[in-house]
Coordinates of C-alpha atoms and ligand atoms in Angstrom, one line a residue:
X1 CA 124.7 97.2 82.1
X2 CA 124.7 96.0 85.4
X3 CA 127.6 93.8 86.8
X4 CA 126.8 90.4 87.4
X5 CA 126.7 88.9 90.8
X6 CA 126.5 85.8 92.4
X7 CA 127.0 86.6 96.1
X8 CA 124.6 88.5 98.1
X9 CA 124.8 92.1 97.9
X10 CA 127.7 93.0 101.1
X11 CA 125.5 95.0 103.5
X12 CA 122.7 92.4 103.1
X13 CA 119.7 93.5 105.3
X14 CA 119.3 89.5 107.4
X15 CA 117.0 89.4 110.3
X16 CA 114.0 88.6 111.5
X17 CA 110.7 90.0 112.0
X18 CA 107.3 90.2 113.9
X19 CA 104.0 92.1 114.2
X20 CA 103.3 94.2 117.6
X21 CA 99.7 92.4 118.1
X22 CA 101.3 89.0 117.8
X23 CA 104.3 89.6 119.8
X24 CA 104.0 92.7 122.3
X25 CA 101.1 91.8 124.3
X26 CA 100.8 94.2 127.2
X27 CA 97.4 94.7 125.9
X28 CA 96.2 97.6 128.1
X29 CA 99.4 98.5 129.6
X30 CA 101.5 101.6 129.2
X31 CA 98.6 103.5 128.3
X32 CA 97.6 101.2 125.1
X33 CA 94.3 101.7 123.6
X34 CA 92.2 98.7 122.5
X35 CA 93.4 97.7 119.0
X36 CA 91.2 95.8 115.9
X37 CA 93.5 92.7 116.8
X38 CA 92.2 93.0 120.3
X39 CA 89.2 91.4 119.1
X40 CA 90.3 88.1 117.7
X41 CA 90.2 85.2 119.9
X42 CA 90.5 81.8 120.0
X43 CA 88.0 78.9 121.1
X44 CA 89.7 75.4 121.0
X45 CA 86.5 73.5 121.2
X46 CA 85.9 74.7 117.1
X47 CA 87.1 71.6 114.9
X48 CA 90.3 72.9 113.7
X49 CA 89.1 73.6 110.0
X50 CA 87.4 76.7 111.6
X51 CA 90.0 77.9 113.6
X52 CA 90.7 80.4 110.6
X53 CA 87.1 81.9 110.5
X54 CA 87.6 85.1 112.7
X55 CA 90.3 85.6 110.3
X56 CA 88.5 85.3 107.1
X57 CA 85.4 87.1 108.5
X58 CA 85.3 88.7 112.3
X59 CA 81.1 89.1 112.8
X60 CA 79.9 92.1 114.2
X61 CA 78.9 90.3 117.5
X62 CA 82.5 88.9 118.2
X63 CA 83.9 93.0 118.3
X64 CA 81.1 93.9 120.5
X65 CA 81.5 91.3 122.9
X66 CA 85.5 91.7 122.8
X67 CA 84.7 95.2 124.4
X68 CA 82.8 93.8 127.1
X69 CA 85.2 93.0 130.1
X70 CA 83.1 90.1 131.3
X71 CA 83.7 88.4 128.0
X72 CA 84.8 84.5 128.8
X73 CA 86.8 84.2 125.5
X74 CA 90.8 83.9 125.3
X75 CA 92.0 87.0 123.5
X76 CA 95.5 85.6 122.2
X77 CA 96.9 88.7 120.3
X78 CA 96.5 90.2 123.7
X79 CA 99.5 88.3 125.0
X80 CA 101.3 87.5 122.2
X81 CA 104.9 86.0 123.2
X82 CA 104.8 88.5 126.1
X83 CA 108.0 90.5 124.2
X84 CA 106.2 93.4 126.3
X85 CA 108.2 92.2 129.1
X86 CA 110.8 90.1 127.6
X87 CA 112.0 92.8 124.9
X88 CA 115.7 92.8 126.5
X89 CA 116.0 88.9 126.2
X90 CA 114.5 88.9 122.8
X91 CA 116.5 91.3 121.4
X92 CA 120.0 90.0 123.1
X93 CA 118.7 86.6 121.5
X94 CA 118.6 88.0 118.1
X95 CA 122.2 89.9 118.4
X96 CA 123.3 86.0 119.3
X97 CA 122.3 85.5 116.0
X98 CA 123.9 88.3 114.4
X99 CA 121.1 89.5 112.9
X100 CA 122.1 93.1 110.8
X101 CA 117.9 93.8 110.3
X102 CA 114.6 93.4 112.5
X103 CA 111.2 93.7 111.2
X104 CA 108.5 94.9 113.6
X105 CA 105.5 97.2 113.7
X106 CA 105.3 99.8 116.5
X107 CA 101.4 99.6 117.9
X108 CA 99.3 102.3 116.6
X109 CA 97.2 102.1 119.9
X110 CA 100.2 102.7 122.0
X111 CA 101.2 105.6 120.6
X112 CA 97.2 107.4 119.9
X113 CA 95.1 104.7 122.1
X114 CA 92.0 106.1 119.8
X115 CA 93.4 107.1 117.1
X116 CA 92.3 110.3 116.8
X117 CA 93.7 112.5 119.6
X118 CA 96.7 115.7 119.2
X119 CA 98.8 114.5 121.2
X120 CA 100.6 111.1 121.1
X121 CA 100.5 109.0 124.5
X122 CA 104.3 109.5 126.0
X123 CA 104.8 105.9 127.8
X124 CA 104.0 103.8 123.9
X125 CA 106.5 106.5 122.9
X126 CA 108.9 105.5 126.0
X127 CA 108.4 101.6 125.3
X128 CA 109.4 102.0 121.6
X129 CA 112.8 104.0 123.0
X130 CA 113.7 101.4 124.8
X131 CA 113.8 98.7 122.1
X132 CA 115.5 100.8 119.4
X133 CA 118.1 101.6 121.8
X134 CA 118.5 97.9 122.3
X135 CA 118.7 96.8 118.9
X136 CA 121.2 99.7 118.3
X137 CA 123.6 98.4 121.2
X138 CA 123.6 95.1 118.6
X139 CA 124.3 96.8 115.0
X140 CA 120.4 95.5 114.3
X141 CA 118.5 97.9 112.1
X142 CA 115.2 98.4 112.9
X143 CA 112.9 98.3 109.7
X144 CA 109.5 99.5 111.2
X145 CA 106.1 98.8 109.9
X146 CA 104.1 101.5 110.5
X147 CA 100.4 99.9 110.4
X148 CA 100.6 95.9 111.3
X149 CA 96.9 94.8 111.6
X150 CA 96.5 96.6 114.7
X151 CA 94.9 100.4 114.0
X152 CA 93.0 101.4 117.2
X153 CA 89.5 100.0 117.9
X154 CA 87.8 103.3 118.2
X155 CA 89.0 104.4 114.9
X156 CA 86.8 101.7 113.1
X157 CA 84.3 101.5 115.3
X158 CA 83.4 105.4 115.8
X159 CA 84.7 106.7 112.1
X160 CA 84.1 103.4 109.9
X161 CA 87.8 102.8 109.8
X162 CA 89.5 103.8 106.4
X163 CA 87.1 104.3 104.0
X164 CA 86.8 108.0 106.2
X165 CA 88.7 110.1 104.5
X166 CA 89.7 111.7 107.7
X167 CA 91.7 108.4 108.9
X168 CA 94.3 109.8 106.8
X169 CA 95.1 112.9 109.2
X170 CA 94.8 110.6 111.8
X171 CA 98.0 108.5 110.1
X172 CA 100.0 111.1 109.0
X173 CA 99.6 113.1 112.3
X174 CA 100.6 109.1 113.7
X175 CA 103.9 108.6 111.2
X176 CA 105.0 112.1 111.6
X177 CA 105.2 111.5 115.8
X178 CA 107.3 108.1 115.2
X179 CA 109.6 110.2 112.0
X180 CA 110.3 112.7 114.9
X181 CA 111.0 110.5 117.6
X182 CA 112.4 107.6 116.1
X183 CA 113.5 109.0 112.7
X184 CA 117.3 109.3 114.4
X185 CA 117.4 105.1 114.6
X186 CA 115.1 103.8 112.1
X187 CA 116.3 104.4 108.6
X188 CA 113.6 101.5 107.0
X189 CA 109.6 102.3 107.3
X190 CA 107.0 100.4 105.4
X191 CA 103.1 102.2 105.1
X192 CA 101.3 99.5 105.8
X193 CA 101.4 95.2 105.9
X194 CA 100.7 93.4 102.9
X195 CA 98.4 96.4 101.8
X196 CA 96.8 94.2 99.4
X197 CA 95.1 92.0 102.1
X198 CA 92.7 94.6 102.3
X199 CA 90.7 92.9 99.2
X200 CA 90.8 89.7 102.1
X201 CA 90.4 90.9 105.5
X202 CA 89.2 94.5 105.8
X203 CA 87.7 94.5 108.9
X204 CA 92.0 93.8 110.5
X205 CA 93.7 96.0 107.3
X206 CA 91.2 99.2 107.4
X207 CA 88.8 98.8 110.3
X208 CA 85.5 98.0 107.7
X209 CA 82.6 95.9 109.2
X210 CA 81.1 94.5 106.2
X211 CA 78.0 93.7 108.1
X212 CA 77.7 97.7 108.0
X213 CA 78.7 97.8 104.3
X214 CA 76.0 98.5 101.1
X215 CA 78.9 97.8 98.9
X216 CA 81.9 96.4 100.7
X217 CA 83.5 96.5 97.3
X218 CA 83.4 100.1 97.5
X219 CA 84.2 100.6 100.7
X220 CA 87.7 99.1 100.3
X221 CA 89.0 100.0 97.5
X222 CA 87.7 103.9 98.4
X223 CA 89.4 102.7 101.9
X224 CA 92.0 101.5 99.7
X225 CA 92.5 105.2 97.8
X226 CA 92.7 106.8 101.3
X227 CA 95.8 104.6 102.3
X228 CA 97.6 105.0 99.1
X229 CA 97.0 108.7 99.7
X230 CA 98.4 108.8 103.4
X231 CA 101.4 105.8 101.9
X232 CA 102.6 109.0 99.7
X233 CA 102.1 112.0 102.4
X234 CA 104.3 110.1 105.0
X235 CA 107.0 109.5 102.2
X236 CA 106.9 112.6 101.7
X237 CA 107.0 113.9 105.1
X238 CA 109.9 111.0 106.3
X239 CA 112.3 112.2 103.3
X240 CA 111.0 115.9 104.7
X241 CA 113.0 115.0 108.1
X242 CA 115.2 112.4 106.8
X243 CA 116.5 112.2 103.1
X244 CA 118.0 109.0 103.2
X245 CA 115.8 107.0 104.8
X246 CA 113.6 104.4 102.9
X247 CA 110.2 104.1 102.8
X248 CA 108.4 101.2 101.1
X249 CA 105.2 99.3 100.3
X250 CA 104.1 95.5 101.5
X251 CA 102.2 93.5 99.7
X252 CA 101.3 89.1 100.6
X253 CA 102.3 87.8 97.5
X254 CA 101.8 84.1 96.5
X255 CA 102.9 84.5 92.8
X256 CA 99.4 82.9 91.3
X257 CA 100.4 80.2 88.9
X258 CA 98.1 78.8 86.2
X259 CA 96.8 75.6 86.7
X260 CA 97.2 74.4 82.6
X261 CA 98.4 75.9 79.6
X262 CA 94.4 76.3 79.1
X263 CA 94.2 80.0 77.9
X264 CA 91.5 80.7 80.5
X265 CA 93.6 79.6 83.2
X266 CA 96.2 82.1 81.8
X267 CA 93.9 84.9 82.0
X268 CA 92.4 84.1 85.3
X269 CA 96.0 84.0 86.6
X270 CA 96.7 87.4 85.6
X271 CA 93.8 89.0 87.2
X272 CA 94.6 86.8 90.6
X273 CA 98.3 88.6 89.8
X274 CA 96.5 91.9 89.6
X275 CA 94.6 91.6 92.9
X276 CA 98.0 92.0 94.4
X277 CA 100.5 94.2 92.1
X278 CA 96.9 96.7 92.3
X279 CA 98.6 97.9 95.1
X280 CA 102.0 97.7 94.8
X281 CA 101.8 99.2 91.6
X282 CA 99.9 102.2 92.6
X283 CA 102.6 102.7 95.5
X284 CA 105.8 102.0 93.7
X285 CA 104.5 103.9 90.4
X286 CA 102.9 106.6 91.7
X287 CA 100.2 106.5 89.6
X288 CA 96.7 103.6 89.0
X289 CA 97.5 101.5 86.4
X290 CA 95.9 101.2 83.0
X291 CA 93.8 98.2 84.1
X292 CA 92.3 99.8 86.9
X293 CA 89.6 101.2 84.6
X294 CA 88.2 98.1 84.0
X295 CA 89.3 96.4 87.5
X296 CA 87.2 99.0 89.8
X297 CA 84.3 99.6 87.0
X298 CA 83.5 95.4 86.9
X299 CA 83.3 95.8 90.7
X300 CA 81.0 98.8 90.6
X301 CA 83.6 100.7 92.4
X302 CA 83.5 104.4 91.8
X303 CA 86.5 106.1 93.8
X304 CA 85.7 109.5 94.9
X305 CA 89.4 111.3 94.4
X306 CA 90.3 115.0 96.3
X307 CA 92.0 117.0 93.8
X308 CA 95.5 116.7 94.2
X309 CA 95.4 113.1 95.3
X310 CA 97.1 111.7 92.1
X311 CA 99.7 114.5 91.9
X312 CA 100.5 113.8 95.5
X313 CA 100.6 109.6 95.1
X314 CA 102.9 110.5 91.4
X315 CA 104.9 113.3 93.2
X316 CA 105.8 110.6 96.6
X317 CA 106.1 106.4 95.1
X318 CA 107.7 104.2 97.8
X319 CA 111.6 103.8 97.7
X320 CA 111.4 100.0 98.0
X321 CA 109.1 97.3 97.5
X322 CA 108.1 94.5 100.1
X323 CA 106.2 91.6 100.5
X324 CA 105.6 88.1 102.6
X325 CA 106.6 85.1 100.7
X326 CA 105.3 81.5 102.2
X327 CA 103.8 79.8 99.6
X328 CA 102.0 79.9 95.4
X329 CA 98.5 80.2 94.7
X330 CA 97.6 78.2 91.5
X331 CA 94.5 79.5 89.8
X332 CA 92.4 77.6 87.1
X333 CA 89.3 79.1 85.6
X334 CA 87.1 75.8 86.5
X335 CA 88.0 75.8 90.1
X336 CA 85.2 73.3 90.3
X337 CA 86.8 70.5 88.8
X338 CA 89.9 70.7 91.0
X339 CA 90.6 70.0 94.7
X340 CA 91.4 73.6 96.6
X341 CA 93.6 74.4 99.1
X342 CA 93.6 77.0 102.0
X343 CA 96.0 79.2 102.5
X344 CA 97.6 82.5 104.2
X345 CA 94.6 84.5 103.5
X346 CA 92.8 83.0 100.4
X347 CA 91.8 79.1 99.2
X348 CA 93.2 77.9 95.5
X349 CA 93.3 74.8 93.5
X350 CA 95.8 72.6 95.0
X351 CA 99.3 72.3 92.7
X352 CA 100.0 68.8 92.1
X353 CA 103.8 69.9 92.0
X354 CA 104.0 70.8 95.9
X355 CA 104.4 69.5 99.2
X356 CA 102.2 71.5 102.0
X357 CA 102.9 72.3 105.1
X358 CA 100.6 71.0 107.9
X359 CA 98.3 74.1 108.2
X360 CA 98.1 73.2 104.1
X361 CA 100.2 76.0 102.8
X362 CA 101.8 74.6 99.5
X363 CA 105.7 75.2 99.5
X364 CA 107.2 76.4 96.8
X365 CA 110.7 78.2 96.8
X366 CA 111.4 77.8 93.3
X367 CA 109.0 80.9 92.5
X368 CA 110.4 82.5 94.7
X369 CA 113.1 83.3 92.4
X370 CA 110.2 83.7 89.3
X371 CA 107.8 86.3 92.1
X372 CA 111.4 88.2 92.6
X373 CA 112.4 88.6 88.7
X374 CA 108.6 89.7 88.3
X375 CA 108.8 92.3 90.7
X376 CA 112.4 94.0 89.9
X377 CA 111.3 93.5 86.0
X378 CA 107.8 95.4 87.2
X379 CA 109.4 98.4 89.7
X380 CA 112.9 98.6 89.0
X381 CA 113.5 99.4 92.9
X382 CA 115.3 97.6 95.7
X383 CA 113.1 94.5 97.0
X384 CA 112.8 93.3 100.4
X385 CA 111.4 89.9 101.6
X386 CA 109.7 91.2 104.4
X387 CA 108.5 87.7 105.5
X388 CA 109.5 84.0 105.2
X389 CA 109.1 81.2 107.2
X390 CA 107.3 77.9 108.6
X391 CA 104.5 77.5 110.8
X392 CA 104.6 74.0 112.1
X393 CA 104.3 72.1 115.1
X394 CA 107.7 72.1 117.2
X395 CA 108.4 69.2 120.0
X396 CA 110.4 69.8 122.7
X397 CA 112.7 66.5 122.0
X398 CA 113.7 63.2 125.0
X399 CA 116.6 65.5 125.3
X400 CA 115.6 68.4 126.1
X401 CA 116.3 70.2 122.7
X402 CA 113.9 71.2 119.9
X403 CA 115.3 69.6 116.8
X404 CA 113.4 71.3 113.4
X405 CA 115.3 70.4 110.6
X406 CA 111.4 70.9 108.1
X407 CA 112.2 74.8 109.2
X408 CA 115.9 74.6 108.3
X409 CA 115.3 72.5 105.0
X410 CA 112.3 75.1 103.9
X411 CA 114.3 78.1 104.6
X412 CA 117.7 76.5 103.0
X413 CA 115.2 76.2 100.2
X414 CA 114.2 79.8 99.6
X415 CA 117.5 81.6 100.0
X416 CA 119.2 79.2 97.5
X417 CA 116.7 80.8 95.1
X418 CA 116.7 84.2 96.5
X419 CA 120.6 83.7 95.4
X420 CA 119.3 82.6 92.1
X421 CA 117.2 85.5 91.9
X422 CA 120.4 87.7 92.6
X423 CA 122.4 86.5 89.9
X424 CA 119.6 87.0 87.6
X425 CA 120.4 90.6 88.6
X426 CA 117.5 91.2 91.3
X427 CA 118.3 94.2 93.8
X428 CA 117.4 92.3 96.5
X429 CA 118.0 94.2 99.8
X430 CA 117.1 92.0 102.8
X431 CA 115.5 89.4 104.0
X432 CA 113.4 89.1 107.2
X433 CA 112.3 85.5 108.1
X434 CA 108.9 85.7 109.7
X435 CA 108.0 85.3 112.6
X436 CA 111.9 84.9 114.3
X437 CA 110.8 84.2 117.5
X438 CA 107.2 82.2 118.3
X439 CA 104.6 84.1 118.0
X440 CA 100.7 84.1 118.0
X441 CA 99.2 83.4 114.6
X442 CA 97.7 86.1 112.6
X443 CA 94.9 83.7 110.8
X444 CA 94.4 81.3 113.8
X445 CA 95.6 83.2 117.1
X446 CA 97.1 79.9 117.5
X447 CA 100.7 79.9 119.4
X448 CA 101.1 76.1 118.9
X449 CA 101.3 77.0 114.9
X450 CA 105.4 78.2 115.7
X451 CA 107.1 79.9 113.1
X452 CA 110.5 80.9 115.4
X453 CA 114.1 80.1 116.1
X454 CA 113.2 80.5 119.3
X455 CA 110.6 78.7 121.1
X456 CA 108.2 80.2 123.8
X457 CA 106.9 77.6 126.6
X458 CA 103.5 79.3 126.0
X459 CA 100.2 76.8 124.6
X460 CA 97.1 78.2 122.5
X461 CA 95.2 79.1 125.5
X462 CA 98.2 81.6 127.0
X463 CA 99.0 78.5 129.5
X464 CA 102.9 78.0 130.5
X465 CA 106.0 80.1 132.0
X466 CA 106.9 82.1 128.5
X467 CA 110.3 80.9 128.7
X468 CA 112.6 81.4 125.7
X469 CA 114.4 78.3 124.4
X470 CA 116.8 77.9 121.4
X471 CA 115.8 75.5 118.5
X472 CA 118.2 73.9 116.2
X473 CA 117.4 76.5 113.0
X474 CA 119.0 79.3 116.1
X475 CA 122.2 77.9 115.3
X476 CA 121.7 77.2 111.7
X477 CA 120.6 80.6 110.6
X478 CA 123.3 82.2 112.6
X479 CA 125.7 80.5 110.4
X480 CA 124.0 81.9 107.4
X481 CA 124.2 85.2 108.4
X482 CA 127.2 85.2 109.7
X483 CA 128.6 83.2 106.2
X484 CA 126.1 86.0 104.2
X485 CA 124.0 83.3 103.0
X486 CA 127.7 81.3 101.5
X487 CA 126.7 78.6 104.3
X488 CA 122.9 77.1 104.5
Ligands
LIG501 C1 101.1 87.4 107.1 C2 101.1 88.5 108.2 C3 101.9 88.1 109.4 C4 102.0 86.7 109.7 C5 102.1 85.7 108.5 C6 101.9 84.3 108.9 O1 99.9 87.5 106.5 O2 101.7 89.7 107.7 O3 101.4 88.9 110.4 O4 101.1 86.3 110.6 O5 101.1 86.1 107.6 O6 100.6 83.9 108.9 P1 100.0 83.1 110.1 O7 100.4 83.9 111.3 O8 98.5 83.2 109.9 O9 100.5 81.7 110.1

């Protein structure tokens, strides 16, 4: 049986973490090729309620016109926080913390600008040197997501993104180039972010324009298939080159909750469950789950396999499982009778148990500690939070400072439950609060929606000098870490 514990593990994996497309910038230098996130942009004169729409849905229209140079629109993922440049400072910022872990994607388009050509493009490989170097100067571990919303342009707009079966050469032939360059410093990979966002936002997860779908349905989940498919091959390959290195899945998980004790609610929530553990289920078992039957068959989904695809995805699972953590979704079967909520990727009835946070995200850490239990009950593997954190509005203060003690009470918040969830004999392996320093927005573009311990003097529309500047929860979390979560 295994020992208890009520401490967190002794090499616990703190850090931070970030996405290339919200953080690099650099756009189209170093050789970059145009990337889907390339395409969002952000238009301050919308009423603030539609700030989110590119997000939900990016129109045809908006990706041709981000191709055209004389396009007028601000393309924030573009610039990001500038890190491009500021990589050094960052990453000397986050050793003042003491961080032992940092999240971050490496930029498909920097390495294969289209996608789909032999030979990888040296100056992304050069770039991405530099900054594990860095972060190895500082004892920080890189744990490197492999596809972060930002697969090349060309591959979805020339090969219909993933649901072409040949995307998955084009990834493997992708992972293998960072597993042989990189394999030497990074000993964490993840496939691909929150996998199960593809059901939300396939045009940014597998390069789909529904507009150019007869069945969108079937698109994604075949799209779906191929990533699962390429998931297992780069396991495969990665423990090829490197036995004890760790690859895992990533899934957004807002632990649906049922509205009432009404059966139907029950049930409803379960299938809102499914939408999510549908993927890391496949990638952590190896194998589709029982339901699936039923699941792709009520969609009218027919998924075309290749023999050998299910002996490969049983024969390679993930090591670890992942996901992003900011907030529950409660479900009720009569949606209608309810008031909903937004949220990171999906609308819900409103829980009349939480707060929420300004951009409406209902905060609750207490499931936290139920969505870890349900997922080391489910997959028996090491877990890692891969994202945390609070999007607010931060003030530079009368003296200078930027006091945010709603970040430092909301994080305090989860990791007294994540310690919960460790006595109740969780493996949990790390924790990477999101979005470490400010960033722009993945569902806005917004930079003014600041997640960070670190500020950047940088407004919505790219305006300001992209200084760096220390907030209160700097301080704070470097405590934590430093205390291994004893002191919040
Ligand atoms: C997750 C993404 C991250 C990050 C986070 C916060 O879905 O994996 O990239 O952006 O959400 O969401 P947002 O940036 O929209 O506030």
């Amino acid at each position: 049986m295994k020992q208890y514990r009520d401490t967190f593990p002794e090499h616990f994996l703190w850090g931070g973490a970030t996405a290339a497309n919200q953080v690099e910038g650099g756009w189209n230098e170093g050789g970059k090729g145009m990337s889907v996130a390339d395409c969002y942009s952000f238009d301050p004169a919308l009423p603030k309620e539609n700030w989110g729409d590119q997000w939900k849905h990016l129109k045809e229209e908006y990706i041709r016109e981000a191709l055209d140079p004389q396009s007028t629109r601000f393309y924030p993922k573009r610039y990001g926080s500038d890190f491009y440049h500021h990589w050094k400072e960052d990453i000397r910022l986050f050793g003042e913390m003491g961080f032992k872990a940092y999240r971050m994607s490496v930029a498909w388009s920097r390495i294969f600008p289209r996608g789909d050509e032999e030979e990888p493009n040296e100056e992304g490989l050069q770039f991405y040197d530099q900054i594990f170097d860095e972060l190895k100067k500082y004892g920080i571990e890189p744990i490197v997501t492999i596809s972060h919303y930002e697969m090349p342009l060309a591959l979805a707009l020339e090969y219909g993104g993933w649901k072409n079966r040949r995307v998955i050469e084009f990834y493997v032939r992708y992972a293998n180039v960072l597993f042989r360059r990189f394999g030497d410093r990074v000993k964490y990979w993840m496939t691909f972010n929150e996998i199960n966002s593809n059901l939300r936002h396939p045009f940014v997860s597998l390069g789909i324009i529904t507009e150019q779908c007869e069945n969108p349905l079937q698109d994604i989940f075949q799209a779906s298939h191929h990533q699962f498919v390429a998931s297992a091959m780069v396991t495969r390959d990665c423990h090829k080159l490197y036995p004890e290195s760790m690859v895992g899945c990533m899934i957004s998980y807002q632990m649906p909750t049922p509205y009432s004790c009404d059966p139907d609610d029950l049930q409803k929530c379960l299938e809102e469950q499914r939408n999510s553990l549908y993927f890391s289920d496949i990638q952590a078992n190896g194998y589709y789950p029982d339901y699936a039957a039923r699941m792709l068959k009520e969609r009218g989904v027919e998924l075309v396999m290749e023999p050998g695809d299910e002996e490969i995805l049983a024969a390679y699972p993930v090591d670890y499982v992942s996901f992003s953590y900011y907030m529950t979704m409660c479900v009720s079967a009569h949606p209608e009778r309810h008031e909903s909520v937004g949220g990171n990727l999906f609308s819900a009835t409103k829980n009349p148990y939480l707060q929420s946070s300004e951009w409406g995200w209902q905060i609750d850490p207490k499931d936290l500690r139920v969505a870890l239990n349900q997922l080391n009950d489910r997959y028996h593997k090491p877990i890692m939070i891969a994202e945390n954190g609070l999007g607010a509005v931060d003030v530079i203060a009368e003296d200078g400072k930027i006091h945010d003690p709603y970040r430092i009470e909301y994080m305090k918040a989860h990791i007294e439950q994540m310690k919960e969830a460790v006595k109740d004999g969780v493996d949990l392996i790390g924790y990477t609060m999101w979005g470490c320093i400010d960033i722009v927005s993945a569902s806005t573009s917004q930079m003014s929606k600041r997640y960070g311990f670190i500020y950047v003097d940088a407004d919505d529309m790219g305006n300001g000098t992209y200084e760096r500047k220390k907030k209160d929860s700097f301080d704070w979390y470097r405590k934590v870490i430093l205390s291994n979560g004893e002191e919040l």
